[in-house]
Amino acid sequence: MDGAQRPSGPLPKTSRTATPVAPITPHCCAYVTTTSDTANNSGDAESDSSEQSSATSTTTSTTTSTTAASSQPQRLYWDPILDGVDVKYDFAREVVAEVKKKLRGKTNHAQASRMQSYMKNRVQSLGVRSPEVLAITRPLIKSADPSEMIEAGFVLLNDMFIEMRSAGAIFLSKYVKLLNPRRDLERIRLALVECLHDWASCDTVASKVVFYMLKDNTECVDIVSRWRTDPCVWVKRCCCVSFVKLARFGKHNFTILKICEKCVKEEFRFVQLGVGWLLRELSLADTQCVLDFIGTHRQQMSKEGIRYAVEKMKEKHRVAVIAGRIPKLHSKKKPDKTSKAKTKAKKKSHLRTKRKHHSSSSSESSSSSESSSSSSSESSSVSSDSDSSE
């Protein structure tokens, strides 16, 4: 594998259809086997094989390779760090090792126990707070190659500790514009299937990585929207949360409604809350649309999900929905183009009549002034004649 080239483009078809491994399996932690350990193991194998005959060594090596291949956990995607393909990814191994060393050095057992009880023991924690994780990862981002940090981010994302996953999401969010839509979104989906089985890790990846990938990329929108049909509940949760920041601006409303229609059929609590969260932000852009959706799918939505969905509505609408009534909003009808043209014509005609009236009144006033001036002149002439006669 040392001389192999890094494949480019989308994942091979066989790797996508492989059977998933058992959940919460920290298979990506295999980077711990360093190059020196690999060299020692290979040296021991060569010394053992030299003591045996050529035929026996051939049979033994074949059996050993078969056993080793079957004992390794089956992975669903190609990972250069796990396969040890290219020498340039040695720095990514160093980054991962340094992050793990620093995070383990700041372990707080009391905080870790509180975190694990809060998360219902679905995750393992070191008790390191988010600002400390950010302080550890920030210096490494500035002094690393983007490709190295992306690979290190995916390795940390698949770790068993929630702080390692947060560090991996920070690395990926820094270089989100360099991620490949098809390959890297598939790697994120597989991480959700295999080990990201808690709402904190799922929402971190959705809000910090996936959202920024689909923000201005229609290809990513199409790929992530298809996650609504995935059998994994955490993939569906990530699909909902990724569109939350877009829903409040009224973007991709049709796609968002399709996601909600499919995910609302899932009874899993965190999927229901993801649908409610998504509808809550959509209500800021189109309240009537959300009210109609709740009226249609009320039987499938949980009470908690409905409370999430109406949280940002007006109080009278919120009370009505919780009581079981769906109010109808009186929206102002937008005038069409023909009505706009008619109103413009009416205004123009009104202005014309006003101008005509103004011109006629001015002409009448001028004529009246002329008549008054002529009468005054006549009276003055009459008076002058009378004076002369006297």
PDB file of N, CA and C in Angstrom, residues 112-124 197-199 269-270:
ATOM      1  N   ALA A 112     -16.528  15.435  33.203  1.00  0.00           N
ATOM      2  CA  ALA A 112     -16.825  14.336  32.277  1.00  0.00           C
ATOM      3  C   ALA A 112     -18.019  13.513  32.756  1.00  0.00           C
ATOM      4  N   SER A 113     -18.083  13.238  34.053  1.00  0.00           N
ATOM      5  CA  SER A 113     -19.217  12.460  34.572  1.00  0.00           C
ATOM      6  C   SER A 113     -20.513  13.230  34.433  1.00  0.00           C
ATOM      7  N   ARG A 114     -20.484  14.560  34.658  1.00  0.00           N
ATOM      8  CA  ARG A 114     -21.695  15.364  34.489  1.00  0.00           C
ATOM      9  C   ARG A 114     -22.129  15.383  33.021  1.00  0.00           C
ATOM     10  N   MET A 115     -21.170  15.503  32.128  1.00  0.00           N
ATOM     11  CA  MET A 115     -21.480  15.529  30.703  1.00  0.00           C
ATOM     12  C   MET A 115     -22.088  14.209  30.254  1.00  0.00           C
ATOM     13  N   GLN A 116     -21.525  13.106  30.719  1.00  0.00           N
ATOM     14  CA  GLN A 116     -22.020  11.790  30.310  1.00  0.00           C
ATOM     15  C   GLN A 116     -23.403  11.512  30.880  1.00  0.00           C
ATOM     16  N   SER A 117     -23.670  11.976  32.096  1.00  0.00           N
ATOM     17  CA  SER A 117     -25.011  11.785  32.647  1.00  0.00           C
ATOM     18  C   SER A 117     -26.028  12.660  31.925  1.00  0.00           C
ATOM     19  N   TYR A 118     -25.609  13.867  31.528  1.00  0.00           N
ATOM     20  CA  TYR A 118     -26.503  14.751  30.779  1.00  0.00           C
ATOM     21  C   TYR A 118     -26.845  14.166  29.417  1.00  0.00           C
ATOM     22  N   MET A 119     -25.868  13.510  28.804  1.00  0.00           N
ATOM     23  CA  MET A 119     -26.084  12.893  27.501  1.00  0.00           C
ATOM     24  C   MET A 119     -26.600  11.459  27.606  1.00  0.00           C
ATOM     25  N   LYS A 120     -27.054  11.054  28.795  1.00  0.00           N
ATOM     26  CA  LYS A 120     -27.630   9.713  29.016  1.00  0.00           C
ATOM     27  C   LYS A 120     -26.624   8.615  28.695  1.00  0.00           C
ATOM     28  N   ASN A 121     -25.340   8.907  28.932  1.00  0.00           N
ATOM     29  CA  ASN A 121     -24.260   7.929  28.714  1.00  0.00           C
ATOM     30  C   ASN A 121     -24.199   7.422  27.276  1.00  0.00           C
ATOM     31  N   ARG A 122     -24.610   8.263  26.340  1.00  0.00           N
ATOM     32  CA  ARG A 122     -24.518   7.888  24.929  1.00  0.00           C
ATOM     33  C   ARG A 122     -23.151   8.225  24.342  1.00  0.00           C
ATOM     34  N   VAL A 123     -22.380   9.038  25.039  1.00  0.00           N
ATOM     35  CA  VAL A 123     -21.057   9.426  24.565  1.00  0.00           C
ATOM     36  C   VAL A 123     -20.057   9.272  25.694  1.00  0.00           C
ATOM     37  N   GLN A 124     -18.796   9.266  25.325  1.00  0.00           N
ATOM     38  CA  GLN A 124     -17.709   9.301  26.293  1.00  0.00           C
ATOM     39  C   GLN A 124     -17.086  10.686  26.251  1.00  0.00           C
ATOM     40  N   HIS A 197     -23.634   8.957  17.278  1.00  0.00           N
ATOM     41  CA  HIS A 197     -24.963   8.559  17.721  1.00  0.00           C
ATOM     42  C   HIS A 197     -25.424   9.382  18.923  1.00  0.00           C
ATOM     43  N   ASP A 198     -25.219  10.691  18.867  1.00  0.00           N
ATOM     44  CA  ASP A 198     -25.721  11.597  19.894  1.00  0.00           C
ATOM     45  C   ASP A 198     -26.056  12.923  19.237  1.00  0.00           C
ATOM     46  N   TRP A 199     -27.004  13.656  19.832  1.00  0.00           N
ATOM     47  CA  TRP A 199     -27.485  14.883  19.208  1.00  0.00           C
ATOM     48  C   TRP A 199     -26.429  15.977  19.200  1.00  0.00           C
ATOM     49  N   ARG A 269     -37.248  10.313  18.824  1.00  0.00           N
ATOM     50  CA  ARG A 269     -37.457  11.621  19.443  1.00  0.00           C
ATOM     51  C   ARG A 269     -36.633  12.726  18.794  1.00  0.00           C
ATOM     52  N   PHE A 270     -35.363  12.485  18.542  1.00  0.00           N
ATOM     53  CA  PHE A 270     -34.499  13.548  18.050  1.00  0.00           C
ATOM     54  C   PHE A 270     -34.761  13.872  16.580  1.00  0.00           C
TER      55      PHE A 270
END
